[in-house]
Amino acid sequence: MPDTLSQTFSALADPTRRAMLARLSKGRANVSDLARPFLREMSLPAVTKHLKVLEKAGLVTKTREAQRRPCALNSRPLKDAAAWMEHYRQFWEESLDRLDAYLKTVTAKQKAQGKKRGRQS
Amino acid sequence: MPDTLSQTFSALADPTRRAMLARLSKGRANVSDLARPFLREMSLPAVTKHLKVLEKAGLVTKTREAQRRPCALNSRPLKDAAAWMEHYRQFWEESLDRLDAYLKTVTAKQKAQGKKRGRQS
DNA sequence: CGGTTAATTAACTTTATGGTTAAATATAGG
DNA sequence: CCTATATTTAACCATAAAGTTAATTAACCG
């Protein structure tokens, strides 16, 4: 599936890759910098592969500098993915809305009742 | 990888599953409702499998009602995923900042130069 | 040139994904 | 009980993903 959103989400669906993005969010880093935290868990080629997934998804841009390959975060796909999620925001805020609505009916009733009772915690 | 974020992103990394979520965002639907738009592209069992992925990721809640299995959207994992993305917001807003900064220097220079030239395309 | 550092490619293995068809299960209803 | 509807399970296949080790490429440096 070559659609962009799928590629983006797919690239994000791995903790190693997310950690690499987190590292890049603190500044450029070349491959071995990015690899260092993971070299006890996996080999360098494995990291190269993860990086390639991030590149193909357009989340990372790799440049050349002598033997180094400095990488940088490219947030455009993240922006698009976040925009997709935005459609659903109402759903995770809904519970708050419901609480809000509930509180309004409660206070409305209290007003209708007059000031029989004091405020509750 | 049983970590929640990975499961969420992984579940989102498929257009069929995203479409199913979109459908559920418009209200409850049972399996055959969810399947209908895809039955020319894939079989019912394939849909069941996608649904299972969404369930395991906690994005969909399936209940029972006679032979039907009404499904509902559960946005909690989306909320968490969106929260993760939020860390990167500054990066996709940064380019605007840079453009902004650039435009400011440009207009500053134009002012400094006086009105020697007209606007460029 | 020859060695060292940085990163990639090749070849291969294992496991996960996404799909198929055919059979099974669950429930309503005559 | 029998049948139709709704959905799942089983068994299987093809391809992709994630990792490995060993070999290769690229560039600097003395």
GROMACS .gro file of C-alpha atoms (C1' of nucleotides) in nm:
model
  302
    1MET     CA    1   0.000   0.000   0.000
    2PRO     CA    2   0.175   0.306  -0.118
    3ASP     CA    3  -0.068   0.557   0.026
    4THR     CA    4   0.106   0.817   0.232
    5LEU     CA    5  -0.096   0.793   0.549
    6SER     CA    6  -0.055   0.418   0.565
    7GLN     CA    7   0.317   0.453   0.517
    8THR     CA    8   0.336   0.712   0.790
    9PHE     CA    9   0.137   0.515   1.044
   10SER     CA   10   0.323   0.203   0.953
   11ALA     CA   11   0.656   0.377   1.010
   12LEU     CA   12   0.536   0.499   1.347
   13ALA     CA   13   0.422   0.154   1.453
   14ASP     CA   14   0.761   0.059   1.590
   15PRO     CA   15   0.918   0.177   1.915
   16THR     CA   16   1.269   0.182   1.774
   17ARG     CA   17   1.164   0.409   1.492
   18ARG     CA   18   0.968   0.634   1.725
   19ALA     CA   19   1.274   0.659   1.948
   20MET     CA   20   1.483   0.754   1.648
   21LEU     CA   21   1.239   1.029   1.563
   22ALA     CA   22   1.250   1.145   1.924
   23ARG     CA   23   1.627   1.162   1.901
   24LEU     CA   24   1.609   1.359   1.579
   25SER     CA   25   1.363   1.599   1.737
   26LYS     CA   26   1.657   1.710   1.952
   27GLY     CA   27   1.875   1.780   1.651
   28ARG     CA   28   2.052   1.625   1.356
   29ALA     CA   29   2.234   1.300   1.408
   30ASN     CA   30   2.418   1.064   1.182
   31VAL     CA   31   2.344   0.697   1.153
   32SER     CA   32   2.580   0.578   1.422
   33ASP     CA   33   2.445   0.836   1.666
   34LEU     CA   34   2.097   0.713   1.598
   35ALA     CA   35   2.208   0.354   1.628
   36ARG     CA   36   2.405   0.385   1.953
   37PRO     CA   37   2.113   0.342   2.196
   38PHE     CA   38   2.004   0.024   2.020
   39LEU     CA   39   2.327  -0.157   1.954
   40ARG     CA   40   2.279  -0.383   2.252
   41GLU     CA   41   1.941  -0.488   2.118
   42MET     CA   42   2.010  -0.507   1.748
   43SER     CA   43   2.277  -0.480   1.482
   44LEU     CA   44   2.370  -0.176   1.278
   45PRO     CA   45   2.213  -0.310   0.959
   46ALA     CA   46   1.887  -0.345   1.148
   47VAL     CA   47   1.906   0.023   1.234
   48THR     CA   48   1.986   0.110   0.874
   49LYS     CA   49   1.669  -0.071   0.776
   50HIS     CA   50   1.456   0.115   1.026
   51LEU     CA   51   1.605   0.435   0.901
   52LYS     CA   52   1.518   0.338   0.547
   53VAL     CA   53   1.157   0.285   0.652
   54LEU     CA   54   1.153   0.634   0.803
   55GLU     CA   55   1.309   0.778   0.490
   56LYS     CA   56   1.062   0.608   0.258
   57ALA     CA   57   0.784   0.746   0.472
   58GLY     CA   58   0.938   1.088   0.430
   59LEU     CA   59   0.986   1.130   0.803
   60VAL     CA   60   1.363   1.152   0.785
   61THR     CA   61   1.591   1.321   0.539
   62LYS     CA   62   1.942   1.187   0.504
   63THR     CA   63   2.224   1.396   0.364
   64ARG     CA   64   2.593   1.326   0.301
   65GLU     CA   65   2.889   1.466   0.483
   66ALA     CA   66   3.213   1.275   0.420
   67GLN     CA   67   3.146   0.920   0.543
   68ARG     CA   68   2.869   1.042   0.768
   69ARG     CA   69   2.503   1.052   0.683
   70PRO     CA   70   2.351   1.326   0.893
   71CYS     CA   71   1.979   1.277   0.932
   72ALA     CA   72   1.709   1.526   1.008
   73LEU     CA   73   1.348   1.503   1.106
   74ASN     CA   74   1.092   1.595   0.845
   75SER     CA   75   0.763   1.659   1.012
   76ARG     CA   76   0.540   1.697   0.712
   77PRO     CA   77   0.399   1.342   0.725
   78LEU     CA   78   0.343   1.381   1.099
   79LYS     CA   79   0.145   1.690   1.027
   80ASP     CA   80  -0.074   1.502   0.782
   81ALA     CA   81  -0.123   1.212   1.019
   82ALA     CA   82  -0.215   1.452   1.297
   83ALA     CA   83  -0.462   1.619   1.064
   84TRP     CA   84  -0.626   1.284   1.000
   85MET     CA   85  -0.654   1.220   1.373
   86GLU     CA   86  -0.802   1.559   1.423
   87HIS     CA   87  -1.129   1.430   1.274
   88TYR     CA   88  -1.164   1.213   1.581
   89ARG     CA   89  -1.082   1.469   1.842
   90GLN     CA   90  -1.448   1.522   1.920
   91PHE     CA   91  -1.468   1.159   2.027
   92TRP     CA   92  -1.199   1.176   2.287
   93GLU     CA   93  -1.328   1.506   2.409
   94GLU     CA   94  -1.685   1.380   2.409
   95SER     CA   95  -1.663   1.242   2.760
   96LEU     CA   96  -1.571   1.588   2.879
   97ASP     CA   97  -1.861   1.728   2.678
   98ARG     CA   98  -2.095   1.482   2.839
   99LEU     CA   99  -1.966   1.571   3.182
  100ASP     CA  100  -2.008   1.932   3.090
  101ALA     CA  101  -2.361   1.878   2.968
  102TYR     CA  102  -2.440   1.678   3.278
  103LEU     CA  103  -2.306   1.946   3.505
  104LYS     CA  104  -2.513   2.204   3.321
  105THR     CA  105  -2.834   2.010   3.368
  106VAL     CA  106  -2.746   1.962   3.731
  107THR     CA  107  -2.683   2.329   3.794
  108ALA     CA  108  -2.992   2.418   3.588
  109LYS     CA  109  -3.200   2.199   3.816
  110GLN     CA  110  -3.044   2.353   4.119
  111LYS     CA  111  -3.134   2.698   3.996
  112ALA     CA  112  -3.487   2.582   3.913
  113GLN     CA  113  -3.511   2.445   4.263
  114GLY     CA  114  -3.405   2.773   4.413
  115LYS     CA  115  -3.127   2.786   4.673
  116LYS     CA  116  -3.244   2.497   4.888
  117ARG     CA  117  -2.898   2.350   4.915
  118GLY     CA  118  -2.544   2.475   4.931
  119ARG     CA  119  -2.284   2.395   4.664
  120GLN     CA  120  -2.140   2.049   4.659
  121SER     CA  121  -1.768   1.968   4.628
  122MET     CA  122   0.533  -0.574   2.000
  123PRO     CA  123   0.261  -0.544   2.250
  124ASP     CA  124   0.313  -0.180   2.336
  125THR     CA  125  -0.005   0.018   2.300
  126LEU     CA  126   0.119   0.295   2.075
  127SER     CA  127   0.269   0.050   1.830
  128GLN     CA  128  -0.055  -0.144   1.818
  129THR     CA  129  -0.251   0.172   1.760
  130PHE     CA  130  -0.033   0.302   1.480
  131SER     CA  131  -0.017  -0.042   1.328
  132ALA     CA  132  -0.394  -0.066   1.327
  133LEU     CA  133  -0.417   0.274   1.161
  134ALA     CA  134  -0.168   0.178   0.891
  135ASP     CA  135  -0.433   0.031   0.664
  136PRO     CA  136  -0.685   0.223   0.455
  137THR     CA  137  -0.960  -0.035   0.502
  138ARG     CA  138  -0.931  -0.012   0.877
  139ARG     CA  139  -0.921   0.367   0.868
  140ALA     CA  140  -1.235   0.364   0.654
  141MET     CA  141  -1.402   0.138   0.907
  142LEU     CA  142  -1.318   0.380   1.184
  143ALA     CA  143  -1.452   0.664   0.972
  144ARG     CA  144  -1.775   0.472   0.930
  145LEU     CA  145  -1.796   0.410   1.303
  146SER     CA  146  -1.738   0.776   1.371
  147LYS     CA  147  -2.082   0.829   1.215
  148GLY     CA  148  -2.244   0.583   1.451
  149ARG     CA  149  -2.264   0.219   1.554
  150ALA     CA  150  -2.264  -0.042   1.286
  151ASN     CA  151  -2.258  -0.417   1.284
  152VAL     CA  152  -2.008  -0.627   1.098
  153SER     CA  153  -2.201  -0.656   0.773
  154ASP     CA  154  -2.261  -0.281   0.766
  155LEU     CA  155  -1.891  -0.226   0.810
  156ALA     CA  156  -1.813  -0.486   0.549
  157ARG     CA  157  -2.055  -0.368   0.280
  158PRO     CA  158  -1.833  -0.102   0.120
  159PHE     CA  159  -1.549  -0.351   0.082
  160LEU     CA  160  -1.720  -0.667  -0.036
  161ARG     CA  161  -1.623  -0.602  -0.395
  162GLU     CA  162  -1.259  -0.579  -0.293
  163MET     CA  163  -1.240  -0.851  -0.032
  164SER     CA  164  -1.428  -1.126   0.143
  165LEU     CA  165  -1.621  -1.108   0.468
  166PRO     CA  166  -1.361  -1.305   0.665
  167ALA     CA  167  -1.103  -1.051   0.555
  168VAL     CA  168  -1.317  -0.779   0.707
  169THR     CA  169  -1.358  -0.981   1.025
  170LYS     CA  170  -0.982  -0.995   1.049
  171HIS     CA  171  -0.942  -0.621   1.007
  172LEU     CA  172  -1.205  -0.573   1.271
  173LYS     CA  173  -1.014  -0.800   1.502
  174VAL     CA  174  -0.705  -0.590   1.456
  175LEU     CA  175  -0.903  -0.282   1.550
  176GLU     CA  176  -1.048  -0.459   1.852
  177LYS     CA  177  -0.710  -0.579   1.974
  178ALA     CA  178  -0.585  -0.225   1.942
  179GLY     CA  179  -0.878  -0.115   2.155
  180LEU     CA  180  -1.011   0.111   1.881
  181VAL     CA  181  -1.336  -0.075   1.839
  182THR     CA  182  -1.568  -0.232   2.090
  183LYS     CA  183  -1.791  -0.512   1.972
  184THR     CA  184  -2.108  -0.607   2.156
  185ARG     CA  185  -2.373  -0.874   2.093
  186GLU     CA  186  -2.727  -0.825   1.984
  187ALA     CA  187  -2.897  -1.139   1.857
  188GLN     CA  188  -2.685  -1.259   1.562
  189ARG     CA  189  -2.553  -0.910   1.510
  190ARG     CA  190  -2.233  -0.771   1.649
  191PRO     CA  191  -2.278  -0.398   1.680
  192CYS     CA  192  -1.947  -0.218   1.689
  193ALA     CA  193  -1.858   0.119   1.828
  194LEU     CA  194  -1.559   0.345   1.806
  195ASN     CA  195  -1.341   0.372   2.111
  196SER     CA  196  -1.127   0.680   2.079
  197ARG     CA  197  -0.900   0.634   2.378
  198PRO     CA  198  -0.607   0.493   2.177
  199LEU     CA  199  -0.649   0.769   1.922
  200LYS     CA  200  -0.623   1.019   2.201
  201ASP     CA  201  -0.298   0.863   2.318
  202ALA     CA  202  -0.157   0.852   1.967
  203ALA     CA  203  -0.250   1.214   1.913
  204ALA     CA  204  -0.083   1.301   2.242
  205TRP     CA  205   0.235   1.135   2.120
  206MET     CA  206   0.224   1.335   1.797
  207GLU     CA  207   0.169   1.651   1.989
  208HIS     CA  208   0.539   1.646   2.088
  209TYR     CA  209   0.621   1.712   1.725
  210ARG     CA  210   0.376   1.988   1.660
  211GLN     CA  211   0.645   2.253   1.698
  212PHE     CA  212   0.823   2.097   1.402
  213TRP     CA  213   0.541   2.125   1.159
  214GLU     CA  214   0.467   2.473   1.276
  215GLU     CA  215   0.831   2.568   1.257
  216SER     CA  216   0.832   2.594   0.880
  217LEU     CA  217   0.562   2.854   0.907
  218ASP     CA  218   0.776   3.032   1.163
  219ARG     CA  219   1.070   3.022   0.926
  220LEU     CA  220   0.864   3.146   0.637
  221ASP     CA  221   0.736   3.417   0.863
  222ALA     CA  222   1.087   3.512   0.969
  223TYR     CA  223   1.203   3.506   0.610
  224LEU     CA  224   0.923   3.728   0.494
  225LYS     CA  225   1.005   3.970   0.772
  226THR     CA  226   1.370   3.997   0.666
  227VAL     CA  227   1.264   4.040   0.306
  228THR     CA  228   1.022   4.320   0.378
  229ALA     CA  229   1.277   4.473   0.615
  230LYS     CA  230   1.534   4.481   0.331
  231GLN     CA  231   1.284   4.627   0.093
  232LYS     CA  232   1.215   4.904   0.337
  233ALA     CA  233   1.586   4.960   0.396
  234GLN     CA  234   1.639   4.981   0.019
  235GLY     CA  235   1.365   5.227  -0.026
  236LYS     CA  236   1.122   5.174  -0.315
  237LYS     CA  237   1.379   5.104  -0.587
  238ARG     CA  238   1.192   4.807  -0.732
  239GLY     CA  239   0.840   4.690  -0.779
  240ARG     CA  240   0.706   4.367  -0.625
  241GLN     CA  241   0.818   4.042  -0.778
  242SER     CA  242   0.586   3.753  -0.863
  243DC     C1'  243   4.889   0.286  -0.062
  244DG     C1'  244   4.684   0.084   0.347
  245DG     C1'  245   4.416   0.118   0.745
  246DT     C1'  246   4.018   0.293   0.994
  247DT     C1'  247   3.567   0.469   1.039
  248DA     C1'  248   3.087   0.502   0.867
  249DA     C1'  249   2.727   0.304   0.648
  250DT     C1'  250   2.510  -0.006   0.313
  251DT     C1'  251   2.411  -0.432   0.056
  252DA     C1'  252   2.347  -0.925   0.004
  253DA     C1'  253   2.167  -1.346   0.129
  254DC     C1'  254   1.914  -1.574   0.433
  255DT     C1'  255   1.568  -1.695   0.833
  256DT     C1'  256   1.162  -1.629   1.100
  257DT     C1'  257   0.738  -1.444   1.192
  258DA     C1'  258   0.350  -1.137   1.086
  259DT     C1'  259  -0.003  -0.961   0.754
  260DG     C1'  260  -0.359  -0.982   0.448
  261DG     C1'  261  -0.598  -1.241   0.176
  262DT     C1'  262  -0.853  -1.679   0.009
  263DT     C1'  263  -1.231  -2.074   0.035
  264DA     C1'  264  -1.486  -2.394   0.290
  265DA     C1'  265  -1.683  -2.528   0.709
  266DA     C1'  266  -1.868  -2.410   1.164
  267DT     C1'  267  -2.130  -2.151   1.507
  268DA     C1'  268  -2.508  -1.860   1.683
  269DT     C1'  269  -2.960  -1.689   1.683
  270DA     C1'  270  -3.413  -1.572   1.512
  271DG     C1'  271  -3.839  -1.740   1.338
  272DG     C1'  272  -4.182  -2.021   1.082
  273DC     C1'  273  -3.691  -2.900   1.385
  274DC     C1'  274  -3.549  -2.656   0.972
  275DT     C1'  275  -3.394  -2.269   0.744
  276DA     C1'  276  -3.215  -1.826   0.673
  277DT     C1'  277  -2.913  -1.460   0.841
  278DA     C1'  278  -2.490  -1.295   1.067
  279DT     C1'  279  -2.045  -1.378   1.188
  280DT     C1'  280  -1.641  -1.655   1.301
  281DT     C1'  281  -1.299  -2.024   1.261
  282DA     C1'  282  -0.982  -2.326   1.017
  283DA     C1'  283  -0.648  -2.425   0.694
  284DC     C1'  284  -0.392  -2.256   0.372
  285DC     C1'  285  -0.096  -1.930   0.057
  286DA     C1'  286   0.185  -1.529  -0.083
  287DT     C1'  287   0.423  -1.140   0.039
  288DA     C1'  288   0.624  -0.814   0.358
  289DA     C1'  289   0.874  -0.706   0.787
  290DA     C1'  290   1.241  -0.746   1.114
  291DG     C1'  291   1.622  -0.946   1.228
  292DT     C1'  292   2.089  -1.193   1.148
  293DT     C1'  293   2.603  -1.239   0.969
  294DA     C1'  294   2.932  -1.159   0.622
  295DA     C1'  295   3.087  -0.889   0.256
  296DT     C1'  296   3.107  -0.435   0.021
  297DT     C1'  297   3.138   0.051  -0.064
  298DA     C1'  298   3.282   0.523   0.057
  299DA     C1'  299   3.573   0.860   0.239
  300DC     C1'  300   3.919   1.026   0.538
  301DC     C1'  301   4.398   1.010   0.720
  302DG     C1'  302   4.886   0.909   0.808
   0.00000   0.00000   0.00000
